[in-house]
C-alpha positions in Angstrom: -9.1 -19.4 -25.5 -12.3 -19.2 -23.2 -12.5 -22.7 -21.9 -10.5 -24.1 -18.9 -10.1 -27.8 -19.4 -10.1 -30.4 -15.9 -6.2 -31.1 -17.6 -5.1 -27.8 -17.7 -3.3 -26.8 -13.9 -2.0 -23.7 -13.6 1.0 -24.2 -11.5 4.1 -21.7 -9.5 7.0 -23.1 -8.4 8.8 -19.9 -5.5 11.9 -20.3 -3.2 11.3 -19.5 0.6 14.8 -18.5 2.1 13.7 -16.4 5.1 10.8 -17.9 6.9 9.9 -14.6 9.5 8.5 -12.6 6.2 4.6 -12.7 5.7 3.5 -13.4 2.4 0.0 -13.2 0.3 -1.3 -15.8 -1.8 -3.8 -15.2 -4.6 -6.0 -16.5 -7.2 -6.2 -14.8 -10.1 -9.0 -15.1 -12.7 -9.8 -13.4 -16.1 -13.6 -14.1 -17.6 -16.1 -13.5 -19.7 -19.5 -12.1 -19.1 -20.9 -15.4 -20.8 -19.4 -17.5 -17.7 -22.6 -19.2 -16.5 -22.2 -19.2 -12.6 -21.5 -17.3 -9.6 -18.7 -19.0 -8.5 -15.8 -21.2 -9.2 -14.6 -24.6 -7.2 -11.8 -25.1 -7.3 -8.5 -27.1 -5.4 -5.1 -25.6 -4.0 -2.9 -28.5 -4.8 0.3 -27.3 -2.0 4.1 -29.0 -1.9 6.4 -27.5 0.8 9.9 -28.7 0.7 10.0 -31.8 2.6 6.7 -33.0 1.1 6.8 -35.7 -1.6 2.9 -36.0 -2.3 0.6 -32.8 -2.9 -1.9 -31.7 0.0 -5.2 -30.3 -1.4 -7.8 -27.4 0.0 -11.0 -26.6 -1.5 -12.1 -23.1 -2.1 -14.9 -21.7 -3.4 -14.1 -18.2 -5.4 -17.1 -15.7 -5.5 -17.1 -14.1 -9.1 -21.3 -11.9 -8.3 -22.1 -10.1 -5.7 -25.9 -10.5 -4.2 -27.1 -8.6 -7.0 -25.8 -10.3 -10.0 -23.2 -8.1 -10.5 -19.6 -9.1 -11.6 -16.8 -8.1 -9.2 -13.2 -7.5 -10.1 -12.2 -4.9 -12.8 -13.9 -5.3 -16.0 -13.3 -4.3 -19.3 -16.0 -4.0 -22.1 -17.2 -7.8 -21.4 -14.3 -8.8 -19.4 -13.4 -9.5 -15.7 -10.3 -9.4 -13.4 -9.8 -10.7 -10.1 -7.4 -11.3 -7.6 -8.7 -13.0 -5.1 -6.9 -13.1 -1.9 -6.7 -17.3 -0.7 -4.1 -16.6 2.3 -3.1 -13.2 3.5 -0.4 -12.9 5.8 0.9 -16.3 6.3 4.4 -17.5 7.2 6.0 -20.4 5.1 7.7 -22.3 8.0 10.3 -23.7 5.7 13.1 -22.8 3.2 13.3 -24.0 0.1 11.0 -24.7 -3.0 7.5 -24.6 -2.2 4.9 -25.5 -5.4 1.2 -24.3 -5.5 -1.2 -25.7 -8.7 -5.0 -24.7 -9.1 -7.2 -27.0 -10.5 -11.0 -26.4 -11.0 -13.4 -28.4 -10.0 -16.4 -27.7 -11.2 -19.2 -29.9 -13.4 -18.4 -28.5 -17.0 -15.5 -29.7 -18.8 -14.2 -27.6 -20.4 -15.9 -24.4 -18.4 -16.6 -21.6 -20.9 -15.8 -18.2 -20.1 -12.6 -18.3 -18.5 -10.2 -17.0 -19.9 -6.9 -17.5 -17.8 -6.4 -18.7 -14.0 -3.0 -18.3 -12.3 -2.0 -18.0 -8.7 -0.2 -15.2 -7.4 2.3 -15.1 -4.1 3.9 -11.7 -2.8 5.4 -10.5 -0.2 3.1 -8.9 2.6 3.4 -5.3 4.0 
């Protein structure tokens, strides 16, 4: 599968029980060399704990640097990235948090990527 679809919203569901640690959130993407832009749009659809409705942010992830050239790891015509969103933020609240990414851009379905996923850990 190459194509990521407005319907399809990678989501993560995590449990915050101590809210002094500092955590990392990131996006993850795996494409293709035949993915046609630069970038990808996309939302961060967030839910903290005592939320009942989503709050979304817009990011735009840079996939070329100035020269055309993919960044991330790549692999014969494949590209990895982890793409740091928040570094080093507190969740001020324990309990179940939710996070779903959802692109935004003109195509649907966008060719080339291959999977998109979001990615919290624990900071240093």
């Amino acid at each position: 599968q190459q194509d990521w679809h407005y319907s399809f919203m990678p989501t993560v569901a995590f449990n915050i029980s101590d809210t002094t640690k500092l955590y990392n959130v990131y996006i993850t993407l795996r494409h293709t060399e035949a993915y046609a832009y630069r970038n990808l749009w996309v939302y961060l659809h967030s839910r903290q704990p005592s939320d009942k409705n989503f709050q979304k942010e817009r990011f735009e992830l840079v996939l070329q640097d100035d020269q055309g050239r993919w960044l991330g790891r790549g692999m014969d015509d494949i590209y990895e990235l982890n793409i740091p969103i928040f570094t080093r933020i507190r969740f001020t609240q324990t309990g179940e948090y939710t996070l779903k990414l959802e692109q935004i851009m003109r195509d649907n379905p966008l060719k080339g990527i291959m999977n998109a996923g979001i990615r919290i850990e624990q900071s240093e």
